[in-house]
mmCIF file with all atom_site columns, C-alpha atoms in Angstrom:
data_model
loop_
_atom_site.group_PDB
_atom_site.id
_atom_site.type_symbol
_atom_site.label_atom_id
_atom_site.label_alt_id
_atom_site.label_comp_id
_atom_site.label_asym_id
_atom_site.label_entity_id
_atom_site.label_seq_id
_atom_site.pdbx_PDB_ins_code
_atom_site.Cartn_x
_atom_site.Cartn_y
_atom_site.Cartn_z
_atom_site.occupancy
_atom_site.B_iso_or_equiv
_atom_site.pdbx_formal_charge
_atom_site.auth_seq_id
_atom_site.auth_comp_id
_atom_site.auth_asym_id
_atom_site.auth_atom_id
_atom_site.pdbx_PDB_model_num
ATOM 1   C CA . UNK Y 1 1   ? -26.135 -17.016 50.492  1.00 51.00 ? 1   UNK Y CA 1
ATOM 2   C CA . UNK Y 1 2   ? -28.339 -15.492 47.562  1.00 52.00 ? 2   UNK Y CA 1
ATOM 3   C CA . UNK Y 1 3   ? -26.279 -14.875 44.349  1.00 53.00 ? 3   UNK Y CA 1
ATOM 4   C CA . UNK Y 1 4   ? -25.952 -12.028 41.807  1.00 53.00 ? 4   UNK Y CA 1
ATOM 5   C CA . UNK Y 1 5   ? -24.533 -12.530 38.949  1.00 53.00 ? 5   UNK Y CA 1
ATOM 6   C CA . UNK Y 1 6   ? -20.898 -12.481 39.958  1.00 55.00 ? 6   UNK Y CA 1
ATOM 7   C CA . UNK Y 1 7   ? -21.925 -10.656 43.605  1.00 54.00 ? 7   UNK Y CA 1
ATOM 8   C CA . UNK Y 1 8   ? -22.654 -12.830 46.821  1.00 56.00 ? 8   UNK Y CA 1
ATOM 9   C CA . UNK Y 1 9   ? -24.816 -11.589 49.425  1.00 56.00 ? 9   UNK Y CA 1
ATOM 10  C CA . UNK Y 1 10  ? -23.812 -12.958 52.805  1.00 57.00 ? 10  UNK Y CA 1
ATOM 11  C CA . UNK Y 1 11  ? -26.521 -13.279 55.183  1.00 56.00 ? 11  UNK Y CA 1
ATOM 12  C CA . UNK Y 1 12  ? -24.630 -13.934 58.241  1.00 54.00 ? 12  UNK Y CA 1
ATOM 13  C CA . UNK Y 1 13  ? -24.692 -10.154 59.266  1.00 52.00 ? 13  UNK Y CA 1
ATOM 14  C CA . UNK Y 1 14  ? -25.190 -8.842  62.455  1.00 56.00 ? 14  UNK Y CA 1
ATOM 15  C CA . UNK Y 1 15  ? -29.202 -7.677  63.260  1.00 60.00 ? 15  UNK Y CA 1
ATOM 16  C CA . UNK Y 1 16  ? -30.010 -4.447  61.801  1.00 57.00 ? 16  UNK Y CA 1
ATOM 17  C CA . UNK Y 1 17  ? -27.180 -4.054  59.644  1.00 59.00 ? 17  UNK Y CA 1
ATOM 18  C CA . UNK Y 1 18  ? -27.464 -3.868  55.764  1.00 60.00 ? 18  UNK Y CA 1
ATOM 19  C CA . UNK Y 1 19  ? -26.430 -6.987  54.274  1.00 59.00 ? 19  UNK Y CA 1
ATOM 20  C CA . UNK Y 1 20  ? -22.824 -7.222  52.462  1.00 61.00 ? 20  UNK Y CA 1
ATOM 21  C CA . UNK Y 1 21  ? -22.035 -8.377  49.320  1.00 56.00 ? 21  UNK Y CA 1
ATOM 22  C CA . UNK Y 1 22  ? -18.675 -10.185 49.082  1.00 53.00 ? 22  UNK Y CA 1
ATOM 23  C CA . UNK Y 1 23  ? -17.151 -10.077 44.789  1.00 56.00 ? 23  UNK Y CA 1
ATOM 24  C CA . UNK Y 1 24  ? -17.294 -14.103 43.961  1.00 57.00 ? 24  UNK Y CA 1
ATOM 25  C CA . UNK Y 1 25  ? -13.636 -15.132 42.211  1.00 64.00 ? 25  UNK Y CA 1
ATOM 26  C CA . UNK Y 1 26  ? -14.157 -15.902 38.740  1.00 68.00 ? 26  UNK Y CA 1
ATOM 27  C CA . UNK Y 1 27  ? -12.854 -19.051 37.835  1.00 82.00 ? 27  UNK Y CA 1
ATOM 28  C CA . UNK Y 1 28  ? -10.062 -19.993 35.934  1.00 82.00 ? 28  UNK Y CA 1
ATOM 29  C CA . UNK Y 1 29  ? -12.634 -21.164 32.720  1.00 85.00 ? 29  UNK Y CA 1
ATOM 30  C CA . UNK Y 1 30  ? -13.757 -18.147 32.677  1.00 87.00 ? 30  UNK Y CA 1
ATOM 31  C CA . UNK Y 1 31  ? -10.717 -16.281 32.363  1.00 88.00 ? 31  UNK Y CA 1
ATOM 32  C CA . UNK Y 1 32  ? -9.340  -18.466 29.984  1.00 89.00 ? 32  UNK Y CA 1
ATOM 33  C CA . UNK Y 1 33  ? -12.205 -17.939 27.932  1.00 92.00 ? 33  UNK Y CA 1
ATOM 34  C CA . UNK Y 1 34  ? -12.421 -14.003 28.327  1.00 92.00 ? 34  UNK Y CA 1
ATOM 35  C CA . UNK Y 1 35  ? -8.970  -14.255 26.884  1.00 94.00 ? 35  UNK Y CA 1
ATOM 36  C CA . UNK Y 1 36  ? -9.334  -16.240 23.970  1.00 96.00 ? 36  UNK Y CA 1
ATOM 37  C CA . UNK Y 1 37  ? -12.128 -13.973 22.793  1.00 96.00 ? 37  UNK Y CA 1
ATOM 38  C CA . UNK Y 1 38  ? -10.960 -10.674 23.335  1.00 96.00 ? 38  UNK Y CA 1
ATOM 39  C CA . UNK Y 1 39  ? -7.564  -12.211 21.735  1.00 97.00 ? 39  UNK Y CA 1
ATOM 40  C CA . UNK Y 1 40  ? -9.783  -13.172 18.863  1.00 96.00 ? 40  UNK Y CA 1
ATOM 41  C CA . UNK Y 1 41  ? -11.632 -9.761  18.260  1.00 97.00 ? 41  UNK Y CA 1
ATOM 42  C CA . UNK Y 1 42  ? -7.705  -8.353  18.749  1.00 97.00 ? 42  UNK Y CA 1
ATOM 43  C CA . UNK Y 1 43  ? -6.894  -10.095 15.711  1.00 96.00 ? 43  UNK Y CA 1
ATOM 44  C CA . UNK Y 1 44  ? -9.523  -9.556  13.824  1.00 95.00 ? 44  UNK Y CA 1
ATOM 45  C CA . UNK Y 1 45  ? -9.479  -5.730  14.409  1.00 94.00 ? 45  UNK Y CA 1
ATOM 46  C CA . UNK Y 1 46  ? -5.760  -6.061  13.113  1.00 93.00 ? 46  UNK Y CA 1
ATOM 47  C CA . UNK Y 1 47  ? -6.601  -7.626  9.831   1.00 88.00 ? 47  UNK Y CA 1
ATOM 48  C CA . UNK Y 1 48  ? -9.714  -5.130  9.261   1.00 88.00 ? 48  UNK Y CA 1
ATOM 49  C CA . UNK Y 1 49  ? -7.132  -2.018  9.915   1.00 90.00 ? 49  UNK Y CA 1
ATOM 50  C CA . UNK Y 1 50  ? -4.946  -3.711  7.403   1.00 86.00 ? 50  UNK Y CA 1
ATOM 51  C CA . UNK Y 1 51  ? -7.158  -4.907  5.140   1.00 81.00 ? 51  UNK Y CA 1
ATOM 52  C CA . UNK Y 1 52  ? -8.797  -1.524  4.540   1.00 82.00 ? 52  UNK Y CA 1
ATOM 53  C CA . UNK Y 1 53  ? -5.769  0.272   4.807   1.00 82.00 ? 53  UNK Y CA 1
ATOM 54  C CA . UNK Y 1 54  ? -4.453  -1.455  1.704   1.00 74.00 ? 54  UNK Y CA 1
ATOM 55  C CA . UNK Y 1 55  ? -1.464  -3.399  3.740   1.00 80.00 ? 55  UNK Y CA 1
ATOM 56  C CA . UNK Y 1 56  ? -2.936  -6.319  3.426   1.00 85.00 ? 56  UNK Y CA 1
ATOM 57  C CA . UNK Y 1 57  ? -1.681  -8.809  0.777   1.00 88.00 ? 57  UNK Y CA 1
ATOM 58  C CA . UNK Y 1 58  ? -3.861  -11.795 -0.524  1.00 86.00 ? 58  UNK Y CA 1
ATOM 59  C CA . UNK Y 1 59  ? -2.256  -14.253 -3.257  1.00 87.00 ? 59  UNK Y CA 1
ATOM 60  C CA . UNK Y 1 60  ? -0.013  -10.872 -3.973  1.00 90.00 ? 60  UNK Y CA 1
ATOM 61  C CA . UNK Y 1 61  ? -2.914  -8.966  -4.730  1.00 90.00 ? 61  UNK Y CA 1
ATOM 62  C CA . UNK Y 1 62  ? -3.019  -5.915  -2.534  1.00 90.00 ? 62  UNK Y CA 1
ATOM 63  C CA . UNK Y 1 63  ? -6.328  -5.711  -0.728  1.00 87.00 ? 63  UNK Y CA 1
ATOM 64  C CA . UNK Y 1 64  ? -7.179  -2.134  -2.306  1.00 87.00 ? 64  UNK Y CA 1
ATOM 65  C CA . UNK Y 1 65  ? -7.285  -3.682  -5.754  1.00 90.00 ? 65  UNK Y CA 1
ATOM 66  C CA . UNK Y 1 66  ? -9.153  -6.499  -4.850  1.00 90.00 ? 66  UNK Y CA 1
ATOM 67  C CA . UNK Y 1 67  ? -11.921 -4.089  -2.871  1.00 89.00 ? 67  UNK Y CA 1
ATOM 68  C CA . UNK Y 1 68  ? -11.420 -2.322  -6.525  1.00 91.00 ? 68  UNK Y CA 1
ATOM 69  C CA . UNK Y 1 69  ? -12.098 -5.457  -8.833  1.00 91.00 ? 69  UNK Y CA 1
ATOM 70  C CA . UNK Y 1 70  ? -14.996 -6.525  -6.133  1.00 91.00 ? 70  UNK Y CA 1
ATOM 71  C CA . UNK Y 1 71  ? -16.755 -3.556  -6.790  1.00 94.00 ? 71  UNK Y CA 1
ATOM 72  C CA . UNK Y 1 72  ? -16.659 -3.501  -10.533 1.00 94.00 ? 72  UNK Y CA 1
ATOM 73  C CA . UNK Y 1 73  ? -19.449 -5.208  -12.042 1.00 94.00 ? 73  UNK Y CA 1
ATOM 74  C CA . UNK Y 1 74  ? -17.625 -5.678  -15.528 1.00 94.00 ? 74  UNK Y CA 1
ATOM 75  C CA . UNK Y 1 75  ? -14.201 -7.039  -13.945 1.00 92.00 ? 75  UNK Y CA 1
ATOM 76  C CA . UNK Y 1 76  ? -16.174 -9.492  -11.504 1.00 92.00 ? 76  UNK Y CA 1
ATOM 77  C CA . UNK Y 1 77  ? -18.393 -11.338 -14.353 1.00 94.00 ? 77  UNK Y CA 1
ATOM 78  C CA . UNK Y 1 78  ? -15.722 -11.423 -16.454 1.00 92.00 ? 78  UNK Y CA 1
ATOM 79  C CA . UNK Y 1 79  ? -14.051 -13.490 -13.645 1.00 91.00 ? 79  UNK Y CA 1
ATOM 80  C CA . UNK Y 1 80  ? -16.366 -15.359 -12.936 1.00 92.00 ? 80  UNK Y CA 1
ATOM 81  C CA . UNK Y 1 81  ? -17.611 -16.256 -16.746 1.00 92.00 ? 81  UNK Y CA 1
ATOM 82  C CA . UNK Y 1 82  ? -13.950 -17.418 -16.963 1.00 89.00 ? 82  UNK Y CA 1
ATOM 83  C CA . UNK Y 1 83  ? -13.143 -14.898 -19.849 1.00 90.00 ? 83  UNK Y CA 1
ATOM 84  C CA . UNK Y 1 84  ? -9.867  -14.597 -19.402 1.00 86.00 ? 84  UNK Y CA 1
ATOM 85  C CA . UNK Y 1 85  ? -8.922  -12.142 -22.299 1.00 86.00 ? 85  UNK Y CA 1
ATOM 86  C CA . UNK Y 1 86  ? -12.070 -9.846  -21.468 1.00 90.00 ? 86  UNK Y CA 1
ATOM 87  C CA . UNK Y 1 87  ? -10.984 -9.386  -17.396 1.00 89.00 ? 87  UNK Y CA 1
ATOM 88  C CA . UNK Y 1 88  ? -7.595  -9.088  -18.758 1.00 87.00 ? 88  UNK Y CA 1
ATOM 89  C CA . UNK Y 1 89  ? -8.873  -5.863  -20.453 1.00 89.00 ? 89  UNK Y CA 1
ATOM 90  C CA . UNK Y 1 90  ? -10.532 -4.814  -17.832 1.00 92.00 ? 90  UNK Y CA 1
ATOM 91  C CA . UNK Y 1 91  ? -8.128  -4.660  -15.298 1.00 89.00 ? 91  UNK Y CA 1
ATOM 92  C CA . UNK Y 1 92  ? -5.665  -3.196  -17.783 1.00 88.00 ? 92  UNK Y CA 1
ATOM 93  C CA . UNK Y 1 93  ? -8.761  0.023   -18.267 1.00 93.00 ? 93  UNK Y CA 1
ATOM 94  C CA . UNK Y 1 94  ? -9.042  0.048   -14.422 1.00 94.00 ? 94  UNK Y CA 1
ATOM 95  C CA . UNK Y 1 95  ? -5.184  0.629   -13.857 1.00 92.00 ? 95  UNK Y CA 1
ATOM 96  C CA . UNK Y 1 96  ? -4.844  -2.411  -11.820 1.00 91.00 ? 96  UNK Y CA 1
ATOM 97  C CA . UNK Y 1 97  ? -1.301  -3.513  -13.401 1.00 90.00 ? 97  UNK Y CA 1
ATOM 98  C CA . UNK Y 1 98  ? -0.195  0.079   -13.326 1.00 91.00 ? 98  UNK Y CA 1
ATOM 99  C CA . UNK Y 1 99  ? -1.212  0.030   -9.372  1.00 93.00 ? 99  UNK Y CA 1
ATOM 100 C CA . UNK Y 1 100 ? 0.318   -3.016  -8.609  1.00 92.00 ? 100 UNK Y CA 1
ATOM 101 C CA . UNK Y 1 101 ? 3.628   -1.821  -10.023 1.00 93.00 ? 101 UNK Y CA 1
ATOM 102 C CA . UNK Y 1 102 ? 3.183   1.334   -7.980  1.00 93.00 ? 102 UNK Y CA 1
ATOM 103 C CA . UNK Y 1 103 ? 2.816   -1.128  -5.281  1.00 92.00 ? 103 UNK Y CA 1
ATOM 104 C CA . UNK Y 1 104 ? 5.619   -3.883  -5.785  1.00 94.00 ? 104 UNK Y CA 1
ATOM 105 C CA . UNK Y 1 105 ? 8.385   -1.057  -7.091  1.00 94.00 ? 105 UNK Y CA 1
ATOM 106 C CA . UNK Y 1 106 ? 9.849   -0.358  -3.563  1.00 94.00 ? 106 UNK Y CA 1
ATOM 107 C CA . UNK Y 1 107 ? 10.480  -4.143  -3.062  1.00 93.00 ? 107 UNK Y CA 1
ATOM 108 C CA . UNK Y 1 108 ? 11.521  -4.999  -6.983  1.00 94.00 ? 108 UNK Y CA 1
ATOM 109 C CA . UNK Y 1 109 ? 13.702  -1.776  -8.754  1.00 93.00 ? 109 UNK Y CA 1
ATOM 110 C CA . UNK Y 1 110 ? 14.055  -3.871  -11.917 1.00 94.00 ? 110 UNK Y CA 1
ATOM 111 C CA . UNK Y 1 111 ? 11.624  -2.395  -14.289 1.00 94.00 ? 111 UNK Y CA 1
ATOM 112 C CA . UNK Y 1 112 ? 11.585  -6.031  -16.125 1.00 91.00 ? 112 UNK Y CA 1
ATOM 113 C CA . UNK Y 1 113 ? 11.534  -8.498  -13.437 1.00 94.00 ? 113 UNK Y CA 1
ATOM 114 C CA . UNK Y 1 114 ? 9.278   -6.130  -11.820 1.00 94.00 ? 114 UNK Y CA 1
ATOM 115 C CA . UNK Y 1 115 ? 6.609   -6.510  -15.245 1.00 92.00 ? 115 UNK Y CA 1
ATOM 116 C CA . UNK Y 1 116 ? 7.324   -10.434 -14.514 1.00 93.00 ? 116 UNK Y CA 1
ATOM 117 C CA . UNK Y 1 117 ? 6.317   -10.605 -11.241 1.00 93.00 ? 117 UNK Y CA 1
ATOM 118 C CA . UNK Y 1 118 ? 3.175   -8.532  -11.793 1.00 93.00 ? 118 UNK Y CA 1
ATOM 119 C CA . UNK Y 1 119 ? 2.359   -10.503 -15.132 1.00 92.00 ? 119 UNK Y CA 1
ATOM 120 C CA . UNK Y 1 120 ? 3.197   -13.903 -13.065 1.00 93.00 ? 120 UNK Y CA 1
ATOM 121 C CA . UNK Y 1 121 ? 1.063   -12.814 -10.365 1.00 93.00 ? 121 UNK Y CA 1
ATOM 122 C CA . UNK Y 1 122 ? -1.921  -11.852 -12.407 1.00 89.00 ? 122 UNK Y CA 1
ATOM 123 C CA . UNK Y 1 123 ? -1.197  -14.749 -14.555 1.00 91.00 ? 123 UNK Y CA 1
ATOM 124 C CA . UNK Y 1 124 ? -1.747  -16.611 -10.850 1.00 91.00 ? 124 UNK Y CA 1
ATOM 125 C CA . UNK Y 1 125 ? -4.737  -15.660 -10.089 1.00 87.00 ? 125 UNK Y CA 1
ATOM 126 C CA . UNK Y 1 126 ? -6.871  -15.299 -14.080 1.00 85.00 ? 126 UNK Y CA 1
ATOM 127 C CA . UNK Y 1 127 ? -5.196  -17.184 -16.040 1.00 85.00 ? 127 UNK Y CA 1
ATOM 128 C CA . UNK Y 1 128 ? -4.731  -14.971 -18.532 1.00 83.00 ? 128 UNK Y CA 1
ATOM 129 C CA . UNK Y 1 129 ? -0.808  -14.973 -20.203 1.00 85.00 ? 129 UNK Y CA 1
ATOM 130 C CA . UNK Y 1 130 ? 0.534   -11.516 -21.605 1.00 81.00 ? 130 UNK Y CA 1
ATOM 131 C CA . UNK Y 1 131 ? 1.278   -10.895 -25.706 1.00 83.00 ? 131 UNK Y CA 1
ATOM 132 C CA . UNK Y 1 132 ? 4.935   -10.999 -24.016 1.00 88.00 ? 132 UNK Y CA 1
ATOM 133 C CA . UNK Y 1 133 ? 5.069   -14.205 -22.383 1.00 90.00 ? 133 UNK Y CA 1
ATOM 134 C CA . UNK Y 1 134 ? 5.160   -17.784 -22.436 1.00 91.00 ? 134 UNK Y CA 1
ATOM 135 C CA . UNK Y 1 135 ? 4.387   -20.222 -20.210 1.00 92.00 ? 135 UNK Y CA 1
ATOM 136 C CA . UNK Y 1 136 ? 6.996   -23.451 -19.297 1.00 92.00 ? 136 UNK Y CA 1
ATOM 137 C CA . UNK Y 1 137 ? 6.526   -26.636 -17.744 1.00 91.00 ? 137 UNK Y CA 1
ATOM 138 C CA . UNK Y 1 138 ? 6.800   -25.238 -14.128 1.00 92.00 ? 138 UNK Y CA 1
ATOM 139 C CA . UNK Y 1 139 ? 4.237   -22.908 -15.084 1.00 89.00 ? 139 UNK Y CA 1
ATOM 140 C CA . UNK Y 1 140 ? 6.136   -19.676 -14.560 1.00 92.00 ? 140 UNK Y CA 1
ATOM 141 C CA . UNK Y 1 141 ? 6.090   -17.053 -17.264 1.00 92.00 ? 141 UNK Y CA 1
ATOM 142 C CA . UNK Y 1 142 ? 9.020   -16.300 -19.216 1.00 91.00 ? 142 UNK Y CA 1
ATOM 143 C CA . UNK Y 1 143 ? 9.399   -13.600 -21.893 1.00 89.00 ? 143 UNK Y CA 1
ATOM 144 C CA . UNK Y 1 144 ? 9.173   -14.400 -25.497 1.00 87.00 ? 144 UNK Y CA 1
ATOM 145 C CA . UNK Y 1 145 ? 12.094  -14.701 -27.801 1.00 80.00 ? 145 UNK Y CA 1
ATOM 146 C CA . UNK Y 1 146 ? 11.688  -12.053 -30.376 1.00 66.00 ? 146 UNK Y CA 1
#
């Protein structure tokens, strides 16, 4: 028997006749393998729909406003310089706290506790502590006694 890929030919045929070809069982390797993949790019295709969409939530940062601050030269080296006042800035011209309060107000009503959670979360992730907060020992922002 010759083999084809995943074909057989068989070349016990009768005289004259055109050979057959018999479909060879994959094995069970293979299948499991086949599965795992496609599984795989099944996931992955998920979190790109998501992702782009602007569904997807890393650290509490929606992934539209980090494709945003990714693609804004100013906001990035300001990051990355560790200038904590100066990205603060930024992301306050670019709208970013304004969009993530767009984004959180279904889930938080609370005007205040929403402007915590935003500050706390940007806080998170920069560094950077608002003219209305403090920070205490747990590291959570609280509002400043006035």
């Amino acid at each position: 028997m010759k083999q084809f890929g995943f074909l057989q030919r068989n070349n016990s045929t009768k005289k004259g006749l055109a050979p057959r070809y018999i479909k060879q069982n994959r094995t069970t390797t293979q299948n499991v393998i086949t599965t795992i993949y496609l599984s795989g790019v099944f996931v992955a295709g998920v979190f790109a729909i998501l992702f782009i969409s602007g569904r997807l939530v890393v650290g509490g940062v929606p992934s539209s406003i980090i494709m945003r601050f990714l693609q804004d030269d100013i906001a990035r080296s300001a990051y990355f310089r560790g200038d904590k006042a100066g990205l603060h800035d930024r992301l306050d011209d670019m709208g970013i706290e304004a969009e993530m309060k767009t984004f959180y107000r279904p889930q938080i009503p609370d005007e205040a506790e929403l402007d915590q959670h935003i500050h706390q979360i940007l806080y998170d992730r920069t560094g950077y502590v608002g003219v209305a907060y403090t920070v205490n020992s747990a590291g959570v922002l609280v509002l400043k006694d006035d």
